[in-house]
Amino acid sequence: MNKHSKLGLALVLVFGMVPLAFGAGTTASGEHYGEQLGKVAFAVSCQAQAAALVERGMALLHHMTYEGAEAEFARAAELDPGCAMAYWGQAMSYIHPLWSDPPSRERYQQGAALIDKARAAGAASELEQALIAAVAAYYRHQWEPDERPRLASFAEGWRQAYDAMPEEHEVMSFYALALIATADPADKSYRAQLEAGRLAEQVLADNPQHPGAHHYAIHAYDYPPLAEKALAVSRRYGEVAPEVPHALHMPSHIFTRAGLWQESIGWNRASAEAALKHPFGDAVSFHYLHALDYLVYAHLQGAEYGKAEQELARITGINGPIQAHAASAYTLAAAPARLALERQQWEQAARLEPRTPADFPWERFPAMEAISHFARALGAAHMGEPQLARDAIARLGELREAAATTSPYWARQVDIQQKAAEAWLMFLQENKEEGLQRMRAAAELEAGTEKHPVTPGEVLPARELFGDMLLELEMYSEARAEYEAALARSANRFNSLYGAGRAAELAGDREGAAGYYRRLVELAAQADTEPARLNAARQFLGRP
């Protein structure tokens, strides 16, 4: 036992023993997450009842169930106003390092005030002082919309805590989170992510029930070359917290990377059911919509179009307010766009209505609104309606500029969509060479980015769209290479597999075509429709 753990044990004995497994409880907001949240060995120098709430809040922080965590920490502060970690936890719950929802100016100022209260309360242990200092680093800046400087300070704060206490599980876990949040997306060595994964695995070796170590290992390895490393932990995470929607959803990040569609479907169904039990006040939680977007995507990859339509009906049938969150906005725009574009239903894509539902605050999420205009532009281009396509492309330009004020990442995603839409309009208007060059630029731009956790995958990958264009030009080997690149980034995508198979077939490589088509048919074993592409693959293979 290290010196910090010995000190923590002494504090528990003085202030009351806190159970490692959490009992059932209802937060101040009415949320209830059951008896199992995992195990957090965290000694808190507070009164026993408040300490139990702090530990519960800590577990919910690790699950990124931030509203529930905040409520538990607030209750702890009410019970014990001298509990420094109760104020620390509230301030920490405002920071969502991996989500596209930085705190507002008012919320940021509240967090800074809470950290001041934590300091004033007087942390009794070295560990608590280190935790407070790490979070205080985030709040030392003047507020601005761009969160990147604050996250850089956040990561530095946790690095210093880790250097001082390299064996403390909570420090190791939050440092892993900070490394993931600030990893350079252009660094394809994944140095920071691998270090974060190593830390998470080290915590799990000591405490196999630690919620944060499960969660952060999945995020650390949520990249195509690394996903295999997280398959085992993904299959365990939902058992650690079987009533927490986000814990039930997270395994599907890895199953999506690996193209394991039925496993993704199973976990997201469970997540959606759990999320319905935990509304955000009087609004439907974004966790519900987030799970449904992943369900739509997974069903589409297996040609389960009827099931995908059922999930879309659940989204459009929501009666009442929806939590204003980037994940909610993404699902509302992406799900109908996916159903149209993945099935080449260009008329349906062209007629999509942006900003639906109308009472959602779309002005806060320009990059998500852009998805609808991207679909409209592609649909209109294919339908021979150039003016409608140009109008949608112009709107993409406006939304790119709006997104750039808060997120360079999302501005780039809109830029990729705009370039791809322009490329297809040019190509279908008989300016094929310029269209091809513009599509190549979009594909290269996308290759320099990483998929955001808010989405299971791009609505239509640029590499796949480039492959489609090359296939139409009868450039079969080049098209096949682009589909392979798309598959390396998004394993077992239905349309990329079909495209690679078709390119191989037309090039005369029947063995290669059979390999792609065989995978496609196997993945569509539970198809509930008979799309032309699946039938073509079956016919090639001589299957009914």
Coordinates of C-alpha atoms in Angstrom, one line a residue:
M1 CA 0.0 0.0 0.0
N2 CA 1.5 3.4 -1.0
K3 CA 1.7 6.3 1.5
H4 CA -1.3 8.1 0.0
S5 CA -3.5 5.0 0.3
K6 CA -2.4 4.6 3.9
L7 CA -3.4 8.2 4.6
G8 CA -6.7 7.7 2.9
L9 CA -7.4 4.6 5.0
A10 CA -6.8 6.6 8.1
L11 CA -9.2 9.3 7.0
V12 CA -11.9 6.8 6.3
L13 CA -11.5 5.4 9.8
V14 CA -11.8 8.8 11.3
F15 CA -14.7 10.1 9.2
G16 CA -16.6 6.9 8.5
M17 CA -16.2 3.9 6.3
V18 CA -17.5 4.5 2.8
P19 CA -18.7 1.4 0.9
L20 CA -16.9 0.5 -2.3
A21 CA -20.0 -0.7 -4.1
F22 CA -22.7 2.0 -4.2
G23 CA -26.2 1.5 -2.9
A24 CA -29.3 2.6 -4.7
G25 CA -30.2 6.2 -4.5
T26 CA -32.1 9.0 -6.2
T27 CA -30.4 12.2 -7.0
A28 CA -31.8 15.7 -6.4
S29 CA -32.9 15.8 -10.0
G30 CA -34.8 12.5 -9.6
E31 CA -32.3 10.4 -11.6
H32 CA -31.8 6.9 -10.3
Y33 CA -29.0 4.6 -11.5
G34 CA -29.4 1.5 -9.5
E35 CA -27.2 -0.3 -7.0
Q36 CA -24.2 -0.9 -9.3
L37 CA -22.0 1.9 -10.4
G38 CA -18.7 0.1 -10.1
K39 CA -16.1 0.4 -7.3
V40 CA -14.1 3.6 -6.5
A41 CA -11.6 3.3 -3.7
F42 CA -11.5 6.9 -2.7
A43 CA -11.0 8.1 0.8
V44 CA -12.9 11.4 1.5
S45 CA -12.2 13.6 4.5
C46 CA -15.9 14.5 5.0
Q47 CA -18.7 13.3 7.3
A48 CA -19.6 9.7 6.5
Q49 CA -22.9 10.4 4.8
A50 CA -21.5 13.2 2.7
A51 CA -18.4 11.0 1.9
A52 CA -20.7 8.3 0.5
L53 CA -22.4 10.8 -1.8
V54 CA -19.0 12.1 -3.0
E55 CA -17.9 8.6 -3.9
R56 CA -21.2 8.0 -5.7
G57 CA -20.7 11.3 -7.5
M58 CA -17.1 10.3 -8.4
A59 CA -18.4 7.1 -10.0
L60 CA -21.0 9.0 -12.0
L61 CA -18.3 11.4 -13.2
H62 CA -16.4 8.5 -14.5
H63 CA -19.5 7.3 -16.4
M64 CA -19.8 10.9 -17.8
T65 CA -23.3 11.0 -16.2
Y66 CA -22.6 14.5 -15.4
E67 CA -26.0 15.8 -14.3
G68 CA -26.4 12.9 -11.8
A69 CA -22.8 13.4 -10.5
E70 CA -23.5 17.1 -10.0
A71 CA -26.6 16.4 -8.0
E72 CA -24.8 13.9 -5.7
F73 CA -21.9 16.4 -5.0
A74 CA -24.5 19.1 -4.3
R75 CA -26.3 16.9 -1.8
A76 CA -22.9 16.2 -0.1
A77 CA -22.2 19.9 0.2
E78 CA -25.6 20.4 1.8
L79 CA -25.0 17.6 4.3
D80 CA -21.4 18.8 5.1
P81 CA -20.6 22.4 4.1
G82 CA -17.0 21.7 5.1
C83 CA -16.6 18.9 2.6
A84 CA -14.1 20.3 0.0
M85 CA -14.6 17.4 -2.4
A86 CA -18.3 18.2 -2.7
Y87 CA -17.4 21.6 -4.2
W88 CA -14.6 20.1 -6.3
G89 CA -17.0 17.5 -7.7
Q90 CA -19.5 20.1 -8.8
A91 CA -16.9 22.1 -10.5
M92 CA -15.5 18.9 -12.2
S93 CA -19.0 17.9 -13.4
Y94 CA -19.1 21.1 -15.5
I95 CA -16.1 20.0 -17.5
H96 CA -16.9 17.5 -20.3
P97 CA -13.5 17.0 -22.0
L98 CA -14.6 14.7 -24.8
W99 CA -17.9 16.3 -25.6
S100 CA -18.7 19.3 -27.8
D101 CA -20.4 21.3 -25.0
P102 CA -18.0 23.5 -23.1
P103 CA -19.5 25.4 -20.2
S104 CA -21.2 28.7 -20.8
R105 CA -19.6 31.8 -19.4
E106 CA -22.0 31.7 -16.5
R107 CA -21.4 28.1 -15.8
Y108 CA -17.7 28.5 -16.1
Q109 CA -17.8 31.3 -13.5
Q110 CA -19.8 29.1 -11.2
G111 CA -17.3 26.4 -11.5
A112 CA -14.4 28.8 -10.7
A113 CA -16.3 29.9 -7.6
L114 CA -16.9 26.3 -6.5
I115 CA -13.1 25.6 -6.8
D116 CA -12.5 28.6 -4.6
K117 CA -14.9 27.1 -2.0
A118 CA -13.1 23.8 -2.2
R119 CA -9.8 25.5 -1.5
A120 CA -11.4 27.5 1.3
A121 CA -12.9 24.4 2.9
G122 CA -9.4 23.1 3.5
A123 CA -8.7 19.7 2.0
A124 CA -7.3 17.4 4.7
S125 CA -5.3 15.0 2.5
E126 CA -2.6 15.4 0.0
L127 CA -4.7 13.5 -2.6
E128 CA -7.6 15.9 -2.2
Q129 CA -5.3 18.9 -2.6
A130 CA -3.9 17.4 -5.8
L131 CA -7.4 16.8 -7.2
I132 CA -8.4 20.4 -6.4
A133 CA -5.3 21.8 -8.0
A134 CA -5.8 19.8 -11.2
V135 CA -9.3 21.1 -11.7
A136 CA -8.3 24.6 -10.6
A137 CA -5.9 24.7 -13.6
Y138 CA -8.9 24.5 -16.0
Y139 CA -10.6 27.4 -14.3
R140 CA -7.6 29.8 -14.2
H141 CA -8.4 31.2 -17.6
Q142 CA -10.7 34.0 -18.7
W143 CA -13.7 32.4 -20.3
E144 CA -13.8 32.2 -24.1
P145 CA -15.8 30.0 -26.5
D146 CA -12.8 28.1 -27.6
E147 CA -12.1 25.5 -24.8
R148 CA -8.8 24.3 -26.1
P149 CA -6.6 26.5 -23.9
R150 CA -8.5 25.4 -20.8
L151 CA -8.3 21.7 -21.7
A152 CA -4.5 22.1 -22.2
S153 CA -4.3 23.5 -18.7
F154 CA -6.6 20.7 -17.4
A155 CA -4.2 18.1 -18.9
E156 CA -1.2 19.9 -17.4
G157 CA -2.9 20.0 -14.0
W158 CA -3.5 16.2 -14.1
R159 CA 0.0 15.5 -15.3
Q160 CA 1.4 17.3 -12.3
A161 CA -0.9 15.4 -10.0
Y162 CA 0.1 12.1 -11.7
D163 CA 3.8 13.0 -11.3
A164 CA 3.3 13.5 -7.6
M165 CA 1.0 10.5 -7.1
P166 CA 1.6 7.9 -9.9
E167 CA -0.2 5.1 -8.0
E168 CA -3.5 6.8 -7.1
H169 CA -6.3 5.4 -9.1
E170 CA -8.4 8.5 -9.4
V171 CA -5.4 10.6 -10.5
M172 CA -4.4 7.9 -13.0
S173 CA -7.9 7.7 -14.4
F174 CA -8.5 11.5 -14.8
Y175 CA -5.0 11.9 -16.2
A176 CA -5.9 9.3 -18.8
L177 CA -9.1 11.2 -19.6
A178 CA -7.1 14.4 -20.0
L179 CA -4.6 12.7 -22.3
I180 CA -7.4 11.5 -24.6
A181 CA -9.0 15.0 -24.6
T182 CA -5.9 16.7 -25.7
A183 CA -4.4 14.1 -28.1
D184 CA -3.2 15.5 -31.4
P185 CA -5.6 14.2 -34.0
A186 CA -2.8 14.4 -36.6
D187 CA -0.5 12.1 -34.6
K188 CA -1.1 8.7 -36.1
S189 CA 1.3 7.1 -33.7
Y190 CA -1.5 7.5 -31.1
R191 CA 1.1 8.2 -28.4
A192 CA -1.2 9.9 -26.0
Q193 CA -4.0 7.5 -26.5
L194 CA -1.8 4.5 -25.9
E195 CA -0.5 6.1 -22.7
A196 CA -4.1 6.7 -21.6
G197 CA -5.0 3.1 -22.3
R198 CA -1.9 1.9 -20.4
L199 CA -3.0 3.9 -17.3
A200 CA -6.6 2.6 -17.6
E201 CA -5.4 -1.0 -17.9
Q202 CA -3.1 -0.5 -14.8
V203 CA -6.1 0.7 -12.8
L204 CA -8.2 -2.3 -14.0
A205 CA -5.5 -4.7 -13.0
D206 CA -5.8 -3.5 -9.4
N207 CA -9.6 -2.8 -9.4
P208 CA -11.5 -4.7 -12.2
Q209 CA -14.7 -2.8 -11.3
H210 CA -13.4 0.7 -11.7
P211 CA -15.8 2.7 -13.8
G212 CA -13.4 5.2 -15.1
A213 CA -10.8 2.7 -16.2
H214 CA -13.4 0.9 -18.3
H215 CA -14.7 4.1 -19.8
Y216 CA -11.4 5.7 -20.6
A217 CA -9.8 2.5 -22.0
I218 CA -12.6 2.4 -24.6
H219 CA -12.1 6.1 -25.5
A220 CA -8.3 5.6 -25.6
Y221 CA -8.6 2.7 -28.1
D222 CA -11.5 4.2 -30.1
Y223 CA -9.4 4.3 -33.3
P224 CA -9.3 1.7 -36.1
P225 CA -5.7 0.5 -35.4
L226 CA -6.3 0.3 -31.6
A227 CA -9.9 -1.0 -31.3
E228 CA -8.9 -4.7 -30.8
K229 CA -7.2 -3.7 -27.5
A230 CA -10.6 -2.7 -26.1
L231 CA -12.8 -5.6 -27.1
A232 CA -12.5 -7.4 -23.8
V233 CA -13.1 -4.3 -21.6
S234 CA -16.0 -3.3 -23.9
R235 CA -17.8 -6.6 -23.2
R236 CA -17.4 -6.0 -19.4
Y237 CA -18.3 -2.4 -19.0
G238 CA -22.0 -2.7 -19.2
E239 CA -21.9 -5.3 -16.4
V240 CA -20.2 -2.8 -14.1
A241 CA -23.1 -0.3 -14.3
P242 CA -26.1 -2.1 -15.8
E243 CA -28.5 0.9 -15.3
V244 CA -26.3 3.7 -16.5
P245 CA -27.2 4.6 -20.1
H246 CA -23.8 5.9 -21.1
A247 CA -22.0 2.8 -19.7
L248 CA -24.3 0.6 -21.7
H249 CA -23.7 2.6 -24.9
M250 CA -19.9 2.9 -24.7
P251 CA -19.0 -0.6 -25.7
S252 CA -20.6 0.1 -29.1
H253 CA -17.9 2.5 -29.9
I254 CA -15.5 -0.4 -30.2
F255 CA -18.0 -2.7 -31.8
T256 CA -18.6 0.0 -34.4
R257 CA -14.8 0.3 -35.1
A258 CA -14.7 -3.5 -35.5
G259 CA -17.8 -3.7 -37.6
L260 CA -19.5 -6.0 -35.1
W261 CA -23.0 -4.7 -35.9
Q262 CA -25.1 -7.1 -33.8
E263 CA -23.1 -6.5 -30.7
S264 CA -23.5 -2.7 -31.2
I265 CA -27.2 -3.2 -31.7
G266 CA -27.6 -5.2 -28.5
W267 CA -25.7 -2.6 -26.3
N268 CA -27.5 0.4 -27.8
R269 CA -30.9 -1.1 -27.3
A270 CA -30.1 -1.5 -23.6
S271 CA -28.7 2.0 -23.5
A272 CA -31.8 3.5 -25.1
E273 CA -34.1 1.7 -22.7
A274 CA -32.1 2.8 -19.7
A275 CA -32.0 6.4 -21.0
L276 CA -35.7 6.6 -21.2
K277 CA -35.8 6.0 -17.5
H278 CA -33.5 9.0 -16.9
P279 CA -34.9 12.1 -18.5
F280 CA -33.0 15.4 -18.3
G281 CA -35.5 17.2 -16.1
D282 CA -38.6 17.3 -18.2
A283 CA -36.7 16.7 -21.5
V284 CA -35.7 13.5 -23.2
S285 CA -32.0 12.9 -22.5
F286 CA -29.4 13.1 -25.2
H287 CA -28.3 9.6 -24.2
Y288 CA -31.5 8.3 -25.7
L289 CA -31.0 9.9 -29.0
H290 CA -27.3 9.1 -29.0
A291 CA -28.0 5.4 -28.7
L292 CA -30.7 5.6 -31.4
D293 CA -28.2 7.2 -33.9
Y294 CA -25.8 4.3 -33.3
L295 CA -28.7 1.9 -33.8
V296 CA -29.7 3.4 -37.1
Y297 CA -26.2 3.2 -38.3
A298 CA -25.7 -0.4 -37.3
H299 CA -29.0 -1.6 -38.8
L300 CA -28.1 0.1 -42.1
Q301 CA -24.8 -1.8 -42.3
G302 CA -26.7 -5.1 -42.1
A303 CA -29.4 -4.1 -44.6
E304 CA -31.9 -4.1 -41.7
Y305 CA -33.7 -1.2 -43.3
G306 CA -37.0 -1.9 -41.6
K307 CA -35.4 -1.8 -38.2
A308 CA -33.5 1.4 -39.1
E309 CA -36.8 3.0 -40.1
Q310 CA -38.3 2.0 -36.8
E311 CA -35.5 3.7 -34.9
L312 CA -36.0 6.8 -37.0
A313 CA -39.7 6.7 -36.1
R314 CA -38.8 6.6 -32.4
I315 CA -36.7 9.7 -33.0
T316 CA -39.3 11.7 -34.9
G317 CA -42.0 10.5 -32.6
I318 CA -40.5 12.1 -29.5
N319 CA -43.3 14.1 -27.9
G320 CA -42.0 16.9 -25.7
P321 CA -38.7 18.8 -25.2
I322 CA -35.3 17.3 -26.1
Q323 CA -32.2 18.0 -24.2
A324 CA -30.2 20.7 -26.0
H325 CA -27.0 18.9 -26.5
A326 CA -24.6 18.3 -29.5
A327 CA -25.4 14.6 -29.4
S328 CA -29.1 15.3 -29.6
A329 CA -28.6 17.7 -32.5
Y330 CA -26.4 15.2 -34.3
T331 CA -28.9 12.4 -34.1
L332 CA -31.9 14.6 -35.2
A333 CA -30.0 15.6 -38.3
A334 CA -28.0 12.5 -39.1
A335 CA -30.6 9.7 -38.7
P336 CA -32.9 10.8 -41.5
A337 CA -29.9 11.8 -43.6
R338 CA -28.4 8.4 -43.2
L339 CA -31.5 6.5 -44.1
A340 CA -31.8 8.5 -47.4
L341 CA -28.1 8.6 -48.4
E342 CA -27.0 5.1 -47.4
R343 CA -29.8 3.7 -49.6
Q344 CA -29.2 6.1 -52.5
Q345 CA -32.7 7.5 -52.1
W346 CA -31.8 10.9 -53.7
E347 CA -35.3 12.3 -53.9
Q348 CA -35.8 11.7 -50.2
A349 CA -32.4 13.2 -49.4
A350 CA -33.2 16.3 -51.5
R351 CA -36.5 16.8 -49.7
L352 CA -35.2 16.6 -46.1
E353 CA -36.3 19.5 -43.9
P354 CA -33.4 21.1 -42.0
R355 CA -33.8 22.3 -38.4
T356 CA -36.4 19.6 -37.5
P357 CA -37.9 19.7 -35.0
A358 CA -38.4 23.5 -35.2
D359 CA -38.4 24.1 -31.5
F360 CA -34.9 22.7 -31.0
P361 CA -32.2 25.4 -30.5
W362 CA -30.4 24.7 -33.8
E363 CA -28.6 28.0 -33.7
R364 CA -26.3 26.5 -31.1
F365 CA -25.3 23.6 -33.3
P366 CA -24.3 24.8 -36.8
A367 CA -22.2 21.8 -37.7
M368 CA -25.1 19.5 -36.9
E369 CA -27.6 21.5 -39.0
A370 CA -25.1 21.2 -41.8
I371 CA -25.7 17.5 -42.1
S372 CA -29.2 18.1 -43.5
H373 CA -27.9 20.5 -46.1
F374 CA -25.2 18.1 -47.1
A375 CA -27.8 15.4 -47.7
R376 CA -30.0 17.9 -49.6
A377 CA -27.1 19.0 -51.8
L378 CA -26.2 15.4 -52.7
G379 CA -29.8 14.5 -53.3
A380 CA -30.5 17.5 -55.5
A381 CA -27.3 17.0 -57.5
H382 CA -28.3 13.4 -58.3
M383 CA -31.9 14.4 -59.1
G384 CA -30.7 17.0 -61.6
E385 CA -31.8 20.0 -59.5
P386 CA -28.6 22.2 -59.6
Q387 CA -30.1 25.3 -58.1
L388 CA -31.4 23.4 -55.0
A389 CA -27.9 21.8 -54.7
R390 CA -26.2 25.2 -55.0
D391 CA -28.5 26.7 -52.3
A392 CA -27.7 23.9 -50.0
I393 CA -24.0 24.2 -50.7
A394 CA -24.1 28.0 -50.0
R395 CA -25.8 27.3 -46.6
L396 CA -23.0 24.8 -45.8
G397 CA -20.5 27.7 -46.3
E398 CA -22.4 29.8 -43.8
L399 CA -22.6 27.0 -41.3
R400 CA -18.9 26.3 -41.7
E401 CA -18.2 29.9 -40.7
A402 CA -20.5 29.7 -37.8
A403 CA -18.9 26.5 -36.5
A404 CA -15.4 27.9 -36.8
T405 CA -16.2 30.5 -34.1
T406 CA -16.3 27.7 -31.5
S407 CA -14.8 24.5 -33.0
P408 CA -12.2 24.2 -35.7
Y409 CA -12.8 20.5 -35.7
W410 CA -16.5 20.8 -36.6
A411 CA -15.8 23.6 -39.1
R412 CA -13.5 21.2 -40.9
Q413 CA -16.2 18.5 -40.9
V414 CA -18.6 21.0 -42.6
D415 CA -15.8 22.0 -45.0
I416 CA -15.4 18.3 -46.0
Q417 CA -19.2 18.0 -46.6
Q418 CA -19.2 21.2 -48.7
K419 CA -16.3 20.1 -50.9
A420 CA -17.9 16.7 -51.4
A421 CA -21.3 18.2 -52.3
E422 CA -19.6 20.7 -54.7
A423 CA -17.7 17.8 -56.3
W424 CA -20.7 15.7 -57.0
L425 CA -22.6 18.7 -58.4
M426 CA -19.7 19.4 -60.8
F427 CA -19.3 15.8 -61.7
L428 CA -23.0 15.3 -62.5
Q429 CA -23.1 18.5 -64.4
E430 CA -20.5 17.1 -66.8
N431 CA -17.5 18.8 -65.2
K432 CA -16.1 15.5 -64.3
E433 CA -12.4 16.3 -64.1
E434 CA -12.9 19.3 -61.7
G435 CA -15.5 17.3 -59.7
L436 CA -13.0 14.5 -59.4
Q437 CA -10.3 16.8 -58.1
R438 CA -12.6 18.4 -55.6
M439 CA -13.7 15.0 -54.4
R440 CA -10.1 14.0 -54.0
A441 CA -9.5 17.1 -51.9
A442 CA -12.4 16.3 -49.6
A443 CA -11.2 12.7 -49.2
E444 CA -7.7 13.8 -48.3
L445 CA -9.0 16.4 -45.9
E446 CA -11.1 13.8 -44.1
A447 CA -8.1 11.4 -43.9
G448 CA -6.4 14.0 -41.7
T449 CA -9.2 14.0 -39.2
E450 CA -10.6 11.4 -36.7
K451 CA -14.2 10.4 -36.1
H452 CA -15.8 12.3 -33.2
P453 CA -17.3 10.1 -30.4
V454 CA -20.6 11.8 -31.0
T455 CA -21.1 9.8 -34.2
P456 CA -20.7 6.1 -35.2
G457 CA -19.3 7.3 -38.5
E458 CA -19.5 10.0 -41.1
V459 CA -22.9 10.3 -42.7
L460 CA -21.2 9.4 -46.0
P461 CA -17.4 8.9 -45.9
A462 CA -15.6 11.1 -48.4
R463 CA -13.4 8.1 -49.4
E464 CA -16.5 6.1 -50.2
L465 CA -17.9 9.0 -52.2
F466 CA -14.6 9.3 -54.1
G467 CA -14.7 5.6 -54.8
D468 CA -18.3 5.9 -56.2
M469 CA -17.0 8.7 -58.5
L470 CA -14.1 6.6 -59.7
L471 CA -16.3 3.6 -60.3
E472 CA -18.6 5.6 -62.5
L473 CA -15.5 6.7 -64.5
E474 CA -14.6 2.9 -64.9
M475 CA -11.4 3.5 -63.0
Y476 CA -11.8 0.2 -61.2
S477 CA -8.5 -0.3 -59.5
E478 CA -8.5 3.3 -58.2
A479 CA -12.0 2.9 -57.0
R480 CA -11.2 -0.3 -55.2
A481 CA -8.3 1.4 -53.4
E482 CA -10.6 4.2 -52.2
Y483 CA -13.2 1.7 -50.9
E484 CA -10.4 -0.2 -49.1
A485 CA -9.3 3.1 -47.5
A486 CA -12.8 3.7 -46.4
L487 CA -13.0 0.2 -44.9
A488 CA -9.8 0.7 -43.0
R489 CA -11.3 3.7 -41.3
S490 CA -14.9 2.3 -41.0
A491 CA -14.8 -1.5 -40.9
N492 CA -17.6 -3.6 -42.5
R493 CA -19.5 -0.6 -44.0
F494 CA -22.1 -2.1 -46.3
N495 CA -21.6 0.4 -49.2
S496 CA -17.8 0.3 -49.1
L497 CA -17.9 -3.5 -49.2
Y498 CA -20.3 -3.5 -52.1
G499 CA -18.2 -0.9 -53.9
A500 CA -15.0 -2.8 -53.5
G501 CA -16.7 -6.0 -54.7
R502 CA -18.2 -4.3 -57.7
A503 CA -14.9 -2.6 -58.6
A504 CA -13.1 -6.0 -58.4
E505 CA -15.9 -7.7 -60.4
L506 CA -15.8 -5.1 -63.2
A507 CA -12.0 -5.3 -63.3
G508 CA -12.3 -9.1 -63.8
D509 CA -11.0 -10.1 -60.4
R510 CA -13.8 -12.6 -59.6
E511 CA -11.9 -14.1 -56.6
G512 CA -11.5 -10.6 -55.1
A513 CA -15.1 -9.7 -55.8
A514 CA -16.3 -13.0 -54.1
G515 CA -14.3 -12.1 -51.0
Y516 CA -16.0 -8.7 -50.6
Y517 CA -19.4 -10.0 -51.5
R518 CA -19.1 -12.9 -49.1
R519 CA -18.4 -10.6 -46.2
L520 CA -21.3 -8.4 -47.3
V521 CA -23.8 -11.3 -47.3
E522 CA -22.5 -12.6 -44.0
L523 CA -23.0 -9.2 -42.4
A524 CA -26.5 -9.0 -43.8
A525 CA -27.5 -12.4 -42.4
Q526 CA -30.4 -10.7 -40.5
A527 CA -31.4 -8.3 -43.3
D528 CA -35.1 -7.5 -43.2
T529 CA -35.2 -6.1 -46.8
E530 CA -33.7 -7.1 -50.1
P531 CA -31.8 -4.1 -51.5
A532 CA -30.5 -4.3 -55.0
R533 CA -26.9 -4.3 -53.8
L534 CA -27.3 -7.2 -51.5
N535 CA -29.2 -9.2 -54.2
A536 CA -26.4 -8.5 -56.7
A537 CA -23.8 -9.9 -54.2
R538 CA -26.0 -13.0 -53.6
Q539 CA -26.4 -13.5 -57.3
F540 CA -22.7 -13.2 -57.9
L541 CA -22.1 -15.8 -55.2
G542 CA -24.8 -18.1 -56.5
R543 CA -26.8 -17.8 -53.3
P544 CA -30.6 -17.4 -53.1

